[in-house]
Amino acid sequence: MESVDFLLFGLAILIFSGWCFSVFLHFLSIIYGKWLLHRSHPDVVFEDLPGISILKPLVGIDPNLFENLESFFKMKYPNFELLFCIQDEMDASRMIVQSLIDKYPKVDAKMFLGGRNVGINPKINNMAIGYEAAKHDLILISDSGIKMDEDTLVDMAVYMTPNVGLVHQMPYTCTRKGLASTYEKVYFGTQHAKMYLSANVLGINCAVGMSCLMRKPILEEAGGLHEFGQYLAEDFFIAQAFLDRGWRTKVCSRVAQQNSGSYSIPHLHQRLCRWMKLRTAMVPGTSMFWEPISLCINLGLLNAWAVSFLFDISPLSYLLVHILIWFLLDYTMLTVLEKGSIPFSKVDYLVCWCLNEISYPLLMLQSHWDPIITWRGRNFKLKWGGLVEELYVKQTV
């Protein structure tokens, strides 16, 4: 009996320590976000900024594509080029790009059609020709759904110091209409922001490729962009290649403003499931063990038992206090990203926060149950280590 009590005591200490660490990460991400985000750079000498080649992979259009692409033509930066990589000659995005090139003739912009098959990753294939044509040593890969402020390139270039090989933006979202937009903001501004910022403080590779500036010569040392066509999560492996060669990666002070015109809660859930499946294949320990118990409800239930065992505290009372603390810390994190008050009501925040906390554990179970990834209309089967193979549907006549 004493041995059982000792084991339970050890388990309770372990769970309580995990709770303390999670709360520490919350405070760490808030403090770091307050220190890092929304900085200005008034002392930057424009003439000293390096040239940047911006790769924009495009497939299809959405209602906000013109607005998003135009924000890059309006960038205040002394030397950059826009390289639009369009998968198919008949793609409707080609007309939008051409109209912007005609509207801004002074901007160095080119279109590349068709791509090249260098691997299994459609995005890498799409960018292959544009990457080879890039004339600058700094490459920015930027997804079509990203909208940029006019000073964002300056901000990213400032963080590209001599010992830094890759600068990335923390994913966030623009303010749009509807509950789905609010839900996206709550997810990316709370749970995801805490993970992203604290991981960067601790030196953990979590670079996201939706907006990522990197040194082309170092990428060439790693085999060039086509080398990463064998992975779906090419951003993780590109960042790891820089780290393995002794280069640092940094997150800059401007967030990546996702501004897709087509958005919904089911669509976000599909994205989250896809990312979970990729993390399970690449970093299974984090995805399968730490991530599930770091969630508010899961950790709260576990620690409710732990504190009742250790300190004789009512589990229900503790759980309510735990949820309140988590809720307030998440709200504070969101205001840090917004640099002030949130752009929706506190009731909307409460509804979306609860929806995220309830649905996320279910999405994790779904991601483990079905390992197949559907992306851009194609199906892929993941292998351990992040490698993938495409699944082809047999057609009968």
PDB file of N, CA and C in Angstrom, residues 49-110:
ATOM      1  N   LEU A  49      19.772  48.258 -47.025  1.00  0.00           N
ATOM      2  CA  LEU A  49      18.955  47.043 -46.972  1.00  0.00           C
ATOM      3  C   LEU A  49      19.249  46.152 -48.178  1.00  0.00           C
ATOM      4  N   PRO A  50      19.349  44.842 -47.973  1.00  0.00           N
ATOM      5  CA  PRO A  50      19.675  43.923 -49.077  1.00  0.00           C
ATOM      6  C   PRO A  50      18.479  43.693 -49.989  1.00  0.00           C
ATOM      7  N   GLY A  51      18.759  43.284 -51.235  1.00  0.00           N
ATOM      8  CA  GLY A  51      17.694  42.951 -52.162  1.00  0.00           C
ATOM      9  C   GLY A  51      16.975  41.668 -51.762  1.00  0.00           C
ATOM     10  N   ILE A  52      15.687  41.597 -52.079  1.00  0.00           N
ATOM     11  CA  ILE A  52      14.869  40.439 -51.706  1.00  0.00           C
ATOM     12  C   ILE A  52      14.055  39.985 -52.910  1.00  0.00           C
ATOM     13  N   SER A  53      14.078  38.689 -53.173  1.00  0.00           N
ATOM     14  CA  SER A  53      13.222  38.069 -54.197  1.00  0.00           C
ATOM     15  C   SER A  53      12.037  37.416 -53.495  1.00  0.00           C
ATOM     16  N   ILE A  54      10.828  37.808 -53.874  1.00  0.00           N
ATOM     17  CA  ILE A  54       9.612  37.317 -53.214  1.00  0.00           C
ATOM     18  C   ILE A  54       8.930  36.294 -54.114  1.00  0.00           C
ATOM     19  N   LEU A  55       8.859  35.066 -53.651  1.00  0.00           N
ATOM     20  CA  LEU A  55       8.173  33.997 -54.383  1.00  0.00           C
ATOM     21  C   LEU A  55       6.728  33.903 -53.910  1.00  0.00           C
ATOM     22  N   LYS A  56       5.792  33.997 -54.851  1.00  0.00           N
ATOM     23  CA  LYS A  56       4.367  33.909 -54.538  1.00  0.00           C
ATOM     24  C   LYS A  56       3.761  32.735 -55.302  1.00  0.00           C
ATOM     25  N   PRO A  57       3.621  31.560 -54.661  1.00  0.00           N
ATOM     26  CA  PRO A  57       2.964  30.428 -55.327  1.00  0.00           C
ATOM     27  C   PRO A  57       1.452  30.623 -55.378  1.00  0.00           C
ATOM     28  N   LEU A  58       0.868  30.478 -56.560  1.00  0.00           N
ATOM     29  CA  LEU A  58      -0.563  30.742 -56.741  1.00  0.00           C
ATOM     30  C   LEU A  58      -1.255  29.559 -57.396  1.00  0.00           C
ATOM     31  N   VAL A  59      -2.393  29.189 -56.829  1.00  0.00           N
ATOM     32  CA  VAL A  59      -3.273  28.178 -57.427  1.00  0.00           C
ATOM     33  C   VAL A  59      -4.702  28.635 -57.197  1.00  0.00           C
ATOM     34  N   GLY A  60      -5.395  29.027 -58.262  1.00  0.00           N
ATOM     35  CA  GLY A  60      -6.771  29.473 -58.118  1.00  0.00           C
ATOM     36  C   GLY A  60      -6.860  30.857 -57.493  1.00  0.00           C
ATOM     37  N   ILE A  61      -8.092  31.307 -57.275  1.00  0.00           N
ATOM     38  CA  ILE A  61      -8.320  32.634 -56.713  1.00  0.00           C
ATOM     39  C   ILE A  61      -9.309  32.538 -55.562  1.00  0.00           C
ATOM     40  N   ASP A  62      -9.294  33.553 -54.721  1.00  0.00           N
ATOM     41  CA  ASP A  62     -10.333  33.705 -53.708  1.00  0.00           C
ATOM     42  C   ASP A  62     -10.705  35.191 -53.659  1.00  0.00           C
ATOM     43  N   PRO A  63     -11.767  35.552 -52.960  1.00  0.00           N
ATOM     44  CA  PRO A  63     -12.260  36.932 -53.012  1.00  0.00           C
ATOM     45  C   PRO A  63     -11.248  38.000 -52.597  1.00  0.00           C
ATOM     46  N   ASN A  64     -10.249  37.655 -51.787  1.00  0.00           N
ATOM     47  CA  ASN A  64      -9.299  38.652 -51.308  1.00  0.00           C
ATOM     48  C   ASN A  64      -7.950  38.592 -52.019  1.00  0.00           C
ATOM     49  N   LEU A  65      -7.833  37.809 -53.083  1.00  0.00           N
ATOM     50  CA  LEU A  65      -6.522  37.630 -53.711  1.00  0.00           C
ATOM     51  C   LEU A  65      -5.968  38.938 -54.263  1.00  0.00           C
ATOM     52  N   PHE A  66      -6.783  39.722 -54.934  1.00  0.00           N
ATOM     53  CA  PHE A  66      -6.302  40.991 -55.493  1.00  0.00           C
ATOM     54  C   PHE A  66      -5.761  41.891 -54.382  1.00  0.00           C
ATOM     55  N   GLU A  67      -6.517  42.023 -53.309  1.00  0.00           N
ATOM     56  CA  GLU A  67      -6.099  42.867 -52.182  1.00  0.00           C
ATOM     57  C   GLU A  67      -4.791  42.373 -51.573  1.00  0.00           C
ATOM     58  N   ASN A  68      -4.671  41.069 -51.412  1.00  0.00           N
ATOM     59  CA  ASN A  68      -3.463  40.505 -50.802  1.00  0.00           C
ATOM     60  C   ASN A  68      -2.237  40.735 -51.689  1.00  0.00           C
ATOM     61  N   LEU A  69      -2.367  40.431 -52.980  1.00  0.00           N
ATOM     62  CA  LEU A  69      -1.233  40.595 -53.889  1.00  0.00           C
ATOM     63  C   LEU A  69      -0.864  42.066 -54.058  1.00  0.00           C
ATOM     64  N   GLU A  70      -1.853  42.937 -54.081  1.00  0.00           N
ATOM     65  CA  GLU A  70      -1.571  44.367 -54.263  1.00  0.00           C
ATOM     66  C   GLU A  70      -0.755  44.934 -53.105  1.00  0.00           C
ATOM     67  N   SER A  71      -0.952  44.371 -51.909  1.00  0.00           N
ATOM     68  CA  SER A  71      -0.188  44.867 -50.757  1.00  0.00           C
ATOM     69  C   SER A  71       1.312  44.690 -50.959  1.00  0.00           C
ATOM     70  N   PHE A  72       1.723  43.717 -51.777  1.00  0.00           N
ATOM     71  CA  PHE A  72       3.149  43.508 -52.050  1.00  0.00           C
ATOM     72  C   PHE A  72       3.672  44.520 -53.073  1.00  0.00           C
ATOM     73  N   PHE A  73       2.821  44.951 -53.975  1.00  0.00           N
ATOM     74  CA  PHE A  73       3.219  45.983 -54.931  1.00  0.00           C
ATOM     75  C   PHE A  73       3.409  47.331 -54.237  1.00  0.00           C
ATOM     76  N   LYS A  74       2.751  47.518 -53.098  1.00  0.00           N
ATOM     77  CA  LYS A  74       2.822  48.779 -52.369  1.00  0.00           C
ATOM     78  C   LYS A  74       3.915  48.790 -51.289  1.00  0.00           C
ATOM     79  N   MET A  75       4.723  47.745 -51.267  1.00  0.00           N
ATOM     80  CA  MET A  75       5.746  47.626 -50.231  1.00  0.00           C
ATOM     81  C   MET A  75       6.770  48.761 -50.328  1.00  0.00           C
ATOM     82  N   LYS A  76       7.074  49.369 -49.172  1.00  0.00           N
ATOM     83  CA  LYS A  76       8.106  50.405 -49.108  1.00  0.00           C
ATOM     84  C   LYS A  76       9.436  49.735 -48.787  1.00  0.00           C
ATOM     85  N   TYR A  77      10.163  49.417 -49.852  1.00  0.00           N
ATOM     86  CA  TYR A  77      11.442  48.734 -49.720  1.00  0.00           C
ATOM     87  C   TYR A  77      12.266  49.081 -50.955  1.00  0.00           C
ATOM     88  N   PRO A  78      13.552  49.346 -50.790  1.00  0.00           N
ATOM     89  CA  PRO A  78      14.337  49.901 -51.903  1.00  0.00           C
ATOM     90  C   PRO A  78      14.611  48.944 -53.051  1.00  0.00           C
ATOM     91  N   ASN A  79      14.690  47.629 -52.789  1.00  0.00           N
ATOM     92  CA  ASN A  79      15.135  46.720 -53.845  1.00  0.00           C
ATOM     93  C   ASN A  79      14.513  45.344 -53.651  1.00  0.00           C
ATOM     94  N   PHE A  80      13.448  45.071 -54.402  1.00  0.00           N
ATOM     95  CA  PHE A  80      12.818  43.755 -54.320  1.00  0.00           C
ATOM     96  C   PHE A  80      12.197  43.405 -55.671  1.00  0.00           C
ATOM     97  N   GLU A  81      11.983  42.128 -55.875  1.00  0.00           N
ATOM     98  CA  GLU A  81      11.290  41.644 -57.064  1.00  0.00           C
ATOM     99  C   GLU A  81      10.187  40.684 -56.649  1.00  0.00           C
ATOM    100  N   LEU A  82       9.111  40.677 -57.428  1.00  0.00           N
ATOM    101  CA  LEU A  82       7.984  39.784 -57.191  1.00  0.00           C
ATOM    102  C   LEU A  82       7.980  38.712 -58.262  1.00  0.00           C
ATOM    103  N   LEU A  83       8.013  37.455 -57.829  1.00  0.00           N
ATOM    104  CA  LEU A  83       8.040  36.315 -58.743  1.00  0.00           C
ATOM    105  C   LEU A  83       6.784  35.476 -58.510  1.00  0.00           C
ATOM    106  N   PHE A  84       5.804  35.641 -59.390  1.00  0.00           N
ATOM    107  CA  PHE A  84       4.529  34.944 -59.241  1.00  0.00           C
ATOM    108  C   PHE A  84       4.609  33.596 -59.958  1.00  0.00           C
ATOM    109  N   CYS A  85       4.422  32.534 -59.196  1.00  0.00           N
ATOM    110  CA  CYS A  85       4.531  31.174 -59.719  1.00  0.00           C
ATOM    111  C   CYS A  85       3.133  30.578 -59.825  1.00  0.00           C
ATOM    112  N   ILE A  86       2.641  30.424 -61.046  1.00  0.00           N
ATOM    113  CA  ILE A  86       1.269  29.979 -61.290  1.00  0.00           C
ATOM    114  C   ILE A  86       1.304  28.568 -61.862  1.00  0.00           C
ATOM    115  N   GLN A  87       0.548  27.696 -61.249  1.00  0.00           N
ATOM    116  CA  GLN A  87       0.646  26.273 -61.545  1.00  0.00           C
ATOM    117  C   GLN A  87       0.209  25.927 -62.960  1.00  0.00           C
ATOM    118  N   ASP A  88      -0.807  26.621 -63.462  1.00  0.00           N
ATOM    119  CA  ASP A  88      -1.387  26.247 -64.748  1.00  0.00           C
ATOM    120  C   ASP A  88      -1.614  27.487 -65.597  1.00  0.00           C
ATOM    121  N   GLU A  89      -1.401  27.370 -66.885  1.00  0.00           N
ATOM    122  CA  GLU A  89      -1.565  28.508 -67.788  1.00  0.00           C
ATOM    123  C   GLU A  89      -2.997  29.029 -67.809  1.00  0.00           C
ATOM    124  N   MET A  90      -3.962  28.168 -67.519  1.00  0.00           N
ATOM    125  CA  MET A  90      -5.366  28.561 -67.539  1.00  0.00           C
ATOM    126  C   MET A  90      -5.861  29.015 -66.177  1.00  0.00           C
ATOM    127  N   ASP A  91      -4.983  29.076 -65.196  1.00  0.00           N
ATOM    128  CA  ASP A  91      -5.379  29.476 -63.842  1.00  0.00           C
ATOM    129  C   ASP A  91      -5.901  30.909 -63.849  1.00  0.00           C
ATOM    130  N   ALA A  92      -7.026  31.134 -63.167  1.00  0.00           N
ATOM    131  CA  ALA A  92      -7.655  32.458 -63.150  1.00  0.00           C
ATOM    132  C   ALA A  92      -6.794  33.505 -62.450  1.00  0.00           C
ATOM    133  N   SER A  93      -5.884  33.082 -61.583  1.00  0.00           N
ATOM    134  CA  SER A  93      -5.033  34.047 -60.879  1.00  0.00           C
ATOM    135  C   SER A  93      -4.109  34.786 -61.841  1.00  0.00           C
ATOM    136  N   ARG A  94      -3.889  34.203 -63.016  1.00  0.00           N
ATOM    137  CA  ARG A  94      -3.000  34.829 -64.001  1.00  0.00           C
ATOM    138  C   ARG A  94      -3.522  36.209 -64.412  1.00  0.00           C
ATOM    139  N   MET A  95      -4.826  36.345 -64.562  1.00  0.00           N
ATOM    140  CA  MET A  95      -5.411  37.630 -64.956  1.00  0.00           C
ATOM    141  C   MET A  95      -5.233  38.675 -63.860  1.00  0.00           C
ATOM    142  N   ILE A  96      -5.378  38.255 -62.611  1.00  0.00           N
ATOM    143  CA  ILE A  96      -5.211  39.195 -61.495  1.00  0.00           C
ATOM    144  C   ILE A  96      -3.772  39.682 -61.429  1.00  0.00           C
ATOM    145  N   VAL A  97      -2.829  38.759 -61.554  1.00  0.00           N
ATOM    146  CA  VAL A  97      -1.420  39.139 -61.517  1.00  0.00           C
ATOM    147  C   VAL A  97      -1.088  40.096 -62.646  1.00  0.00           C
ATOM    148  N   GLN A  98      -1.567  39.801 -63.859  1.00  0.00           N
ATOM    149  CA  GLN A  98      -1.271  40.660 -65.003  1.00  0.00           C
ATOM    150  C   GLN A  98      -1.853  42.054 -64.809  1.00  0.00           C
ATOM    151  N   SER A  99      -3.049  42.129 -64.242  1.00  0.00           N
ATOM    152  CA  SER A  99      -3.668  43.439 -64.019  1.00  0.00           C
ATOM    153  C   SER A  99      -2.860  44.271 -63.026  1.00  0.00           C
ATOM    154  N   LEU A 100      -2.275  43.620 -62.039  1.00  0.00           N
ATOM    155  CA  LEU A 100      -1.453  44.329 -61.060  1.00  0.00           C
ATOM    156  C   LEU A 100      -0.112  44.743 -61.665  1.00  0.00           C
ATOM    157  N   ILE A 101       0.457  43.886 -62.500  1.00  0.00           N
ATOM    158  CA  ILE A 101       1.705  44.251 -63.184  1.00  0.00           C
ATOM    159  C   ILE A 101       1.483  45.474 -64.069  1.00  0.00           C
ATOM    160  N   ASP A 102       0.331  45.527 -64.741  1.00  0.00           N
ATOM    161  CA  ASP A 102       0.003  46.682 -65.586  1.00  0.00           C
ATOM    162  C   ASP A 102      -0.258  47.929 -64.736  1.00  0.00           C
ATOM    163  N   LYS A 103      -0.841  47.744 -63.560  1.00  0.00           N
ATOM    164  CA  LYS A 103      -1.173  48.875 -62.688  1.00  0.00           C
ATOM    165  C   LYS A 103       0.063  49.469 -62.035  1.00  0.00           C
ATOM    166  N   TYR A 104       1.067  48.621 -61.765  1.00  0.00           N
ATOM    167  CA  TYR A 104       2.290  49.085 -61.095  1.00  0.00           C
ATOM    168  C   TYR A 104       3.505  48.760 -61.971  1.00  0.00           C
ATOM    169  N   PRO A 105       3.686  49.476 -63.081  1.00  0.00           N
ATOM    170  CA  PRO A 105       4.765  49.138 -64.018  1.00  0.00           C
ATOM    171  C   PRO A 105       6.168  49.347 -63.456  1.00  0.00           C
ATOM    172  N   LYS A 106       6.313  50.152 -62.412  1.00  0.00           N
ATOM    173  CA  LYS A 106       7.638  50.415 -61.848  1.00  0.00           C
ATOM    174  C   LYS A 106       8.116  49.307 -60.908  1.00  0.00           C
ATOM    175  N   VAL A 107       7.216  48.408 -60.525  1.00  0.00           N
ATOM    176  CA  VAL A 107       7.587  47.293 -59.642  1.00  0.00           C
ATOM    177  C   VAL A 107       8.141  46.154 -60.488  1.00  0.00           C
ATOM    178  N   ASP A 108       9.272  45.619 -60.068  1.00  0.00           N
ATOM    179  CA  ASP A 108       9.904  44.504 -60.778  1.00  0.00           C
ATOM    180  C   ASP A 108       9.113  43.221 -60.481  1.00  0.00           C
ATOM    181  N   ALA A 109       8.264  42.826 -61.411  1.00  0.00           N
ATOM    182  CA  ALA A 109       7.384  41.667 -61.195  1.00  0.00           C
ATOM    183  C   ALA A 109       7.349  40.806 -62.447  1.00  0.00           C
ATOM    184  N   LYS A 110       7.353  39.489 -62.236  1.00  0.00           N
ATOM    185  CA  LYS A 110       7.341  38.537 -63.352  1.00  0.00           C
ATOM    186  C   LYS A 110       6.406  37.383 -63.017  1.00  0.00           C
TER     187      LYS A 110
END
